[in-house]
Short mmCIF file of C-alpha atoms in Angstrom, two decimals:
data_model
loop_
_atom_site.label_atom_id
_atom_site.label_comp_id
_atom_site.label_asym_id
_atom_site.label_seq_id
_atom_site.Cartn_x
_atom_site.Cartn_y
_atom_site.Cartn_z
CA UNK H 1 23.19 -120.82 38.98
CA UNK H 2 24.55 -119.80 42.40
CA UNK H 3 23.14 -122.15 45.52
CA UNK H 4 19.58 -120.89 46.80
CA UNK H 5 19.43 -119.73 50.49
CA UNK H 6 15.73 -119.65 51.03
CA UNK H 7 14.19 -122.73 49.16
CA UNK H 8 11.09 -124.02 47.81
CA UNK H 9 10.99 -127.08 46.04
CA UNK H 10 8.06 -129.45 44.59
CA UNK H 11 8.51 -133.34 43.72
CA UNK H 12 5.70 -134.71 41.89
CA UNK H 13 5.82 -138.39 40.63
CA UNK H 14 3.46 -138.85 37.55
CA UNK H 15 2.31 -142.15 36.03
CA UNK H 16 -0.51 -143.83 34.40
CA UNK H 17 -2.89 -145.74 36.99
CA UNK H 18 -2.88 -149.56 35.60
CA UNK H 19 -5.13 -152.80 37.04
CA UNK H 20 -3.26 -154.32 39.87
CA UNK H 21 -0.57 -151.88 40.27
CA UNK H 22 0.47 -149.69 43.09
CA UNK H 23 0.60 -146.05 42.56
CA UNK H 24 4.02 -146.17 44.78
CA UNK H 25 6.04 -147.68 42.32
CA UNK H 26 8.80 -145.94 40.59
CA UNK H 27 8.90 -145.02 36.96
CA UNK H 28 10.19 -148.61 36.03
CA UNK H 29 7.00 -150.10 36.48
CA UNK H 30 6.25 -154.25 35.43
CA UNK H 31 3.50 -156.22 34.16
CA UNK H 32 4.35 -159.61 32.85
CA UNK H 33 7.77 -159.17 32.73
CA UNK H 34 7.84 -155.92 30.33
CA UNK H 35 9.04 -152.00 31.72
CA UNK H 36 6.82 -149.21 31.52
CA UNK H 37 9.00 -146.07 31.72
CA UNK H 38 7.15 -142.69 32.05
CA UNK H 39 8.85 -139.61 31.74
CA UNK H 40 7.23 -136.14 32.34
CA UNK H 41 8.27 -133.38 30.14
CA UNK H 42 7.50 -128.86 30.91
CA UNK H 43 7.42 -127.50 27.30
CA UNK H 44 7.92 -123.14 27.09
CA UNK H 45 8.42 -120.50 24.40
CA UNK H 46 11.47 -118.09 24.92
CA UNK H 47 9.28 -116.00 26.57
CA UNK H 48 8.88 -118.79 29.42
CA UNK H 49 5.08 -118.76 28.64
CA UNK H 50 4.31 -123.12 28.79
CA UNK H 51 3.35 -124.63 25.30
CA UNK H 52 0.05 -126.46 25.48
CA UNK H 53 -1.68 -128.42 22.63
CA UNK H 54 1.24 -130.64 21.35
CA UNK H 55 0.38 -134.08 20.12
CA UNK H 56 1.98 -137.30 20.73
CA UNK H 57 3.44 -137.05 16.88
CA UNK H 58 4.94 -134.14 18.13
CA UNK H 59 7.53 -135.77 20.54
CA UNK H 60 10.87 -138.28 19.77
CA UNK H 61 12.02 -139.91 23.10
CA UNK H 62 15.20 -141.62 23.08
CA UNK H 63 16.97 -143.59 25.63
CA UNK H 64 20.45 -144.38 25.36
CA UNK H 65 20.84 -142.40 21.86
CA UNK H 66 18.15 -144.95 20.25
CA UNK H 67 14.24 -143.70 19.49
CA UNK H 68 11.83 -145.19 21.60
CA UNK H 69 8.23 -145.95 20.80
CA UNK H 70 5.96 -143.60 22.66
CA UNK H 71 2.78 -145.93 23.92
CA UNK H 72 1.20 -143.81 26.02
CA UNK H 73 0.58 -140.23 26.19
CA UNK H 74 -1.35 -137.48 28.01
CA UNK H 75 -1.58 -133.58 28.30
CA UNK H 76 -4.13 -133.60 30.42
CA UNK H 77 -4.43 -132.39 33.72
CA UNK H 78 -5.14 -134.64 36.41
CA UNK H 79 -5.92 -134.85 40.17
CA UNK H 80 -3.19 -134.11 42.47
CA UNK H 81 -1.80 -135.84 45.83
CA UNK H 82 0.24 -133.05 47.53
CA UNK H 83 2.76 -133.20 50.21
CA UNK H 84 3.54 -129.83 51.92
CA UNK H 85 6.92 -129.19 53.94
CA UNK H 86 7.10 -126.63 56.10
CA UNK H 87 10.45 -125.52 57.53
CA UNK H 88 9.66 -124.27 61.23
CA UNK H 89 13.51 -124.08 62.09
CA UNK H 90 15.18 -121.20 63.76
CA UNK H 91 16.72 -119.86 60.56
CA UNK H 92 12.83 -119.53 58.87
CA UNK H 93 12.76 -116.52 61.63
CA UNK H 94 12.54 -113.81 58.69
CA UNK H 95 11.00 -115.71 56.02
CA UNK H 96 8.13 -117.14 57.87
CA UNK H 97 5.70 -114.96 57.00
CA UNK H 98 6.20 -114.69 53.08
CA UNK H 99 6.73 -118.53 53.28
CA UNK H 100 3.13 -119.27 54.36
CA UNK H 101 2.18 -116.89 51.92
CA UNK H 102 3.66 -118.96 49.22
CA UNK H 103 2.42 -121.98 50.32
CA UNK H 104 -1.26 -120.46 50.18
CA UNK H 105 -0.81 -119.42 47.25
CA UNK H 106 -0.26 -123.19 45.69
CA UNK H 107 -2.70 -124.43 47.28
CA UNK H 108 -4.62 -121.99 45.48
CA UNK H 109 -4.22 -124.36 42.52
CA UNK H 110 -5.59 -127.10 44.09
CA UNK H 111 -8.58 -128.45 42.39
CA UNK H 112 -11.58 -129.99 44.30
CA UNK H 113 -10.18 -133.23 43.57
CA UNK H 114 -6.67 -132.70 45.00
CA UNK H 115 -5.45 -133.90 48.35
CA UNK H 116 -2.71 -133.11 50.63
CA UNK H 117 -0.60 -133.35 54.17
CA UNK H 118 1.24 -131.31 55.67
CA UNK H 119 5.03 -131.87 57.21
CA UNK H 120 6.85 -129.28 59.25
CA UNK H 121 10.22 -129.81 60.16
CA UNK H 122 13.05 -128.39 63.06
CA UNK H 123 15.00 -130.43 65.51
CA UNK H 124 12.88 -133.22 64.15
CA UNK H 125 10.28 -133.87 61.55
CA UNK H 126 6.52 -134.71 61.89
CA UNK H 127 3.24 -134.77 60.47
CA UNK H 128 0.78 -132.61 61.55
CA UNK H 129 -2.16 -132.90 59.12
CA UNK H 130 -2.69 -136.27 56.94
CA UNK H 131 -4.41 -136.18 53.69
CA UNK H 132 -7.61 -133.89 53.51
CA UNK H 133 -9.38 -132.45 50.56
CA UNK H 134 -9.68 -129.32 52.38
CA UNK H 135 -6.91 -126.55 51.72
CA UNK H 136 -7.93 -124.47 54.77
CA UNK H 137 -7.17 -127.32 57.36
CA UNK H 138 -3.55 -127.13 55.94
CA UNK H 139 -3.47 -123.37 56.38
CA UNK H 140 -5.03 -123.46 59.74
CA UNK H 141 -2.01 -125.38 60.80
CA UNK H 142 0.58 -123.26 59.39
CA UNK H 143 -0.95 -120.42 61.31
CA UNK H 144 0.04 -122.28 64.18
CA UNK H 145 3.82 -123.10 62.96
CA UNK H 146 6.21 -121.42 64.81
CA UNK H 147 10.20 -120.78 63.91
CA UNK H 148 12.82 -121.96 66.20
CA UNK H 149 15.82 -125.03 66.64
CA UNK H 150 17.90 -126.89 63.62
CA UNK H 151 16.66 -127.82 60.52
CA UNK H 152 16.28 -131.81 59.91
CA UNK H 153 15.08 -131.02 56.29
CA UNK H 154 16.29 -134.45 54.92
CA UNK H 155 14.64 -136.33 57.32
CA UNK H 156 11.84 -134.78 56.60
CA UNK H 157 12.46 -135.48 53.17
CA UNK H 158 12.19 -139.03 53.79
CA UNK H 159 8.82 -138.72 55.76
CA UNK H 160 7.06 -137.31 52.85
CA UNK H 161 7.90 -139.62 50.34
CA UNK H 162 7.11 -142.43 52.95
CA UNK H 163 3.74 -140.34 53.71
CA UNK H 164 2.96 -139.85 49.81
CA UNK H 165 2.98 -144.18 49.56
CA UNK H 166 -0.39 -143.73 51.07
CA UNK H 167 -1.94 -141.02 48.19
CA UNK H 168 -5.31 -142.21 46.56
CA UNK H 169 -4.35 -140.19 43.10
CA UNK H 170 -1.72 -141.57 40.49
CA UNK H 171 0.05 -138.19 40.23
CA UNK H 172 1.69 -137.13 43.24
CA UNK H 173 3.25 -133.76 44.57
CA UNK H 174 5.43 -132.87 47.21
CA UNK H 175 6.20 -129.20 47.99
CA UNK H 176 8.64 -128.35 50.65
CA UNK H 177 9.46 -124.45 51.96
CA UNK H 178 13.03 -124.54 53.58
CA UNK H 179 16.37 -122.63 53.65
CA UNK H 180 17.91 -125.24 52.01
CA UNK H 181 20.70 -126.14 54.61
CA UNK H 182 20.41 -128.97 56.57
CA UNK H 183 22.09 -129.71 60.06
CA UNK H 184 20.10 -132.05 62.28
CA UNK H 185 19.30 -135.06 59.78
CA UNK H 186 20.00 -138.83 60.70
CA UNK H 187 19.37 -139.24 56.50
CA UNK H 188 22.43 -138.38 54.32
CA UNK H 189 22.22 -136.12 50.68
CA UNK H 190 23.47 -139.35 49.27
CA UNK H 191 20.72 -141.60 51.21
CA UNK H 192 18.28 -139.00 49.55
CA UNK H 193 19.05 -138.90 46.50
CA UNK H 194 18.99 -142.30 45.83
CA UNK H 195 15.35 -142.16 47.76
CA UNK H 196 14.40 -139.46 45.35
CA UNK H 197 15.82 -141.77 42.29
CA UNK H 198 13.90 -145.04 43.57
CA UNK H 199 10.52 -142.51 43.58
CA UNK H 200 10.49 -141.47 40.28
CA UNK H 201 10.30 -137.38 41.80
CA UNK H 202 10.22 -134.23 39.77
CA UNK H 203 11.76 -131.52 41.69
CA UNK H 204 11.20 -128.16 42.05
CA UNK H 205 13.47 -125.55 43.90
CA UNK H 206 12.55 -121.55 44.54
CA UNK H 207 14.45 -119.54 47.04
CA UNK H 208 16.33 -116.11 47.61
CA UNK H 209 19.98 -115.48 47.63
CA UNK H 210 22.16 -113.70 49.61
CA UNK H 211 25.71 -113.49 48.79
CA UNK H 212 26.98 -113.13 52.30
CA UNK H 213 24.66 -115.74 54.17
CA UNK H 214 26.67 -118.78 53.80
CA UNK H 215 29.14 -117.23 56.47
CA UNK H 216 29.92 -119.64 59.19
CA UNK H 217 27.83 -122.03 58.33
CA UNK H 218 28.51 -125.90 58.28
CA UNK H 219 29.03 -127.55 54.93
CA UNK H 220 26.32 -129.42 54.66
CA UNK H 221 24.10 -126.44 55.46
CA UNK H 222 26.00 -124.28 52.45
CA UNK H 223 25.60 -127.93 49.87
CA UNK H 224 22.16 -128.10 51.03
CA UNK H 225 20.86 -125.08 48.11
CA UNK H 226 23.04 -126.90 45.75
CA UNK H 227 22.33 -130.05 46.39
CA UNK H 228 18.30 -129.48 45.67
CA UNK H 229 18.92 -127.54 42.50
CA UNK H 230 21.13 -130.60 41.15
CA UNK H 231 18.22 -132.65 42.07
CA UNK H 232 15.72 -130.06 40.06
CA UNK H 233 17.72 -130.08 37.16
CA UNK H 234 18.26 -134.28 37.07
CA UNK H 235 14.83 -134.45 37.40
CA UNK H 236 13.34 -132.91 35.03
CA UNK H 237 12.13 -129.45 37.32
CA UNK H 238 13.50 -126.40 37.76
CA UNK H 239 15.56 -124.08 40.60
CA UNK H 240 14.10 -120.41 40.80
CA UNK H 241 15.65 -117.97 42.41
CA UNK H 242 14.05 -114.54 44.06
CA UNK H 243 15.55 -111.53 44.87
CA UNK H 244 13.25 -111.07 47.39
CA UNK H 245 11.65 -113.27 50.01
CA UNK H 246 8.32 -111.23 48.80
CA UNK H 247 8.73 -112.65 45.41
CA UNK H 248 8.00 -116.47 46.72
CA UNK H 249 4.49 -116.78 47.01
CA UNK H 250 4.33 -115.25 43.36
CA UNK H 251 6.85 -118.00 42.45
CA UNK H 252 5.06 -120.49 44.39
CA UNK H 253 2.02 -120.13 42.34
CA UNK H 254 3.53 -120.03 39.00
CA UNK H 255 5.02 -123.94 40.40
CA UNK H 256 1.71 -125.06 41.17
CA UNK H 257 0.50 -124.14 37.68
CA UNK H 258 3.47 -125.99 35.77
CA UNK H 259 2.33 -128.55 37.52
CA UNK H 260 -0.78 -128.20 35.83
CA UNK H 261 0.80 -127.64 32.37
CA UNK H 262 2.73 -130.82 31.74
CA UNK H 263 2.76 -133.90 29.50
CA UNK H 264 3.72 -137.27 30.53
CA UNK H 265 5.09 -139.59 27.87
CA UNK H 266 5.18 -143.81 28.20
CA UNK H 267 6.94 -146.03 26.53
CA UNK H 268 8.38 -149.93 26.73
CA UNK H 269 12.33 -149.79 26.27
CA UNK H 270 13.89 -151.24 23.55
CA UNK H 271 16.53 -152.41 25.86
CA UNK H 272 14.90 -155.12 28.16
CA UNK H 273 18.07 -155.97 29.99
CA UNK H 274 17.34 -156.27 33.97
CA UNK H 275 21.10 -155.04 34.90
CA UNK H 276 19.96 -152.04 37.39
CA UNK H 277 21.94 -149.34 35.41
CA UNK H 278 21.08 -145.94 34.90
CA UNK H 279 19.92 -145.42 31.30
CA UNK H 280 19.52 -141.53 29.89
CA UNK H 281 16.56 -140.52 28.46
CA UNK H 282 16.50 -137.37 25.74
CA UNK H 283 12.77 -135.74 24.67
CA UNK H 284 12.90 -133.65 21.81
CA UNK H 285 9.85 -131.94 20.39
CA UNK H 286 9.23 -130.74 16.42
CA UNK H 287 8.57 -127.06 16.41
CA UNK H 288 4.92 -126.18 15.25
CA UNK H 289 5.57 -123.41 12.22
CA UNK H 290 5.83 -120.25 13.05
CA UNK H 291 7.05 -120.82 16.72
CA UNK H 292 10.04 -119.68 18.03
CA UNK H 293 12.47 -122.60 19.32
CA UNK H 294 11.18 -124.17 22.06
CA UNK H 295 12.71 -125.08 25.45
CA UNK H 296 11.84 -128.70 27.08
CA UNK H 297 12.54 -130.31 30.39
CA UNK H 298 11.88 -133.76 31.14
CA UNK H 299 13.62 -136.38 33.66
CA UNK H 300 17.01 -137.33 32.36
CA UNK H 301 17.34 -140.63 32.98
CA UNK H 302 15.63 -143.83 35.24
CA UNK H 303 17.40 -147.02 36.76
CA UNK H 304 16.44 -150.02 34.67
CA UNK H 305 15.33 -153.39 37.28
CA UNK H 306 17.81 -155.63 38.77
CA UNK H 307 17.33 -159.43 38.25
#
């Protein structure tokens, strides 16, 4: 798909809460010695309408090309830990309005149990609301969010998954409204990405196009789009695009319900090799009769421990 100008994108790390563990560890989680890989996995119809009801029987996970045993499942939805990022830079000027819009809108589909914080971002990035169970606190503070300087998106990146370490719920959420290009970061797309790897993140992106807009601008500001659907699409989310800014907080709320509609699938790899290399994982699903074929996403792949 072409790069996204106007961009929306949601991480959410998803595991099973275990005695003694942390709920800031990455996928590869340990207990004795043994991995516990979990993998999330979006299943949809052709008509892009999510698939709900499917059974652990239902689902073959492989890693490497060889079928893993699937030891934990759920399609369930849990409570949420959600971090918002909010791009107040100079080049928000046009979007602002529709992009607090969208972020009302998701937090529309917070339940009572949810919490989240809020991060905007320009020159510099910085919290301005920590956790609260209350969505109006976070929209009172984007009332109060105004557009103007560079956009340190990246680094802002980087606050929010440092800021999520300190979530009370197991499954974890960050959604961050930007235009995609960053040019005031001290963080590097590389220095991110392997952040995002490390988290275990499911990524999101939503944004609007416009063929002309990447005129004059820097290269890391034109990679930035591409860069975060790359991310979406290794991860296991998805990069929507809008044709109009209006569209967003329409988009915004269908992300907050995927969210909602997922399964999360565990398993111990066969492979118990500590050698820090990045192992693919494929989910495949057995179509129910009479259903159409049907599409899945899930995280490609994890980075096995190190000695």
């Amino acid at each position: 798909m072409p790069p996204l100008r106007s961009l929306v994108f949601v991480a959410a790390a998803l595991m099973f809460p275990a005695a003694g563990q942390d709920n800031d560890q990455p996928t590869a989680r340990f207990t004795g010695g043994t991995t516990l890989v979990l993998i999330p996995a979006t299943v949809t119809d052709p008509a892009n309408r999510f698939v709900l009801g499917l059974q652990q029987n239902d689902f073959h996970l492989f890693e490497d090309g060889v079928e893993q045993t699937i030891t934990h499942f759920s399609g369930e939805d849990a409570p949420l830990s959600i971090g918002l990022v909010f791009d107040a830079s100079g080049s928000m000027m046009d979007k602002m309005r529709t992009s607090r819009q969208a972020v009302t809108q998701f937090l529309k589909t917070m339940n009572p149990q949810d919490e989240a914080f809020l991060v905007q971002f320009s020159d510099k990035a910085e919290i301005v609301s920590g956790f609260t169970s209350k969505p109006e606190e976070i929209q009172n503070k984007l009332l109060s969010v105004q557009p103007g300087g560079l956009t340190a998106m990246l680094d802002a990146a980087e606050m929010a998954l440092r800021e999520m370490k300190k979530a009370k719920n197991p499954r974890k959420a960050i959604l961050m409204v930007s235009d995609g290009g960053d040019n005031n970061s001290r963080y590097s797309a590389a220095e991110i990405q392997s952040l995002v790897r490390e988290a275990d993140v499911q990524i999101y992106a939503m944004g609007v196009f416009e063929p002309t807009i990447f005129l004059g601008l820097s290269k890391e500001e034109v990679s930035g789009p591409r860069l975060l659907s790359e991310l979406a699409e290794q991860t296991g989310g998805r990069a929507f695009s809008a044709s109009d800014p209006y569209d967003l907080p329409s988009v915004a709320a269908r992300i907050g319900i995927e969210l909602r509609n997922q399964y999360v699938l565990a398993y111990t790899p066969k492979n118990q090799q500590r050698n820090g290399n990045y192992r693919k994982v494929e989910v495949k699903v057995n179509k129910p009769a009479g259903i159409p074929d049907l599409k899945v996403r899930w995280r490609l792949g994890y980075y096995a421990p190190g000695e």
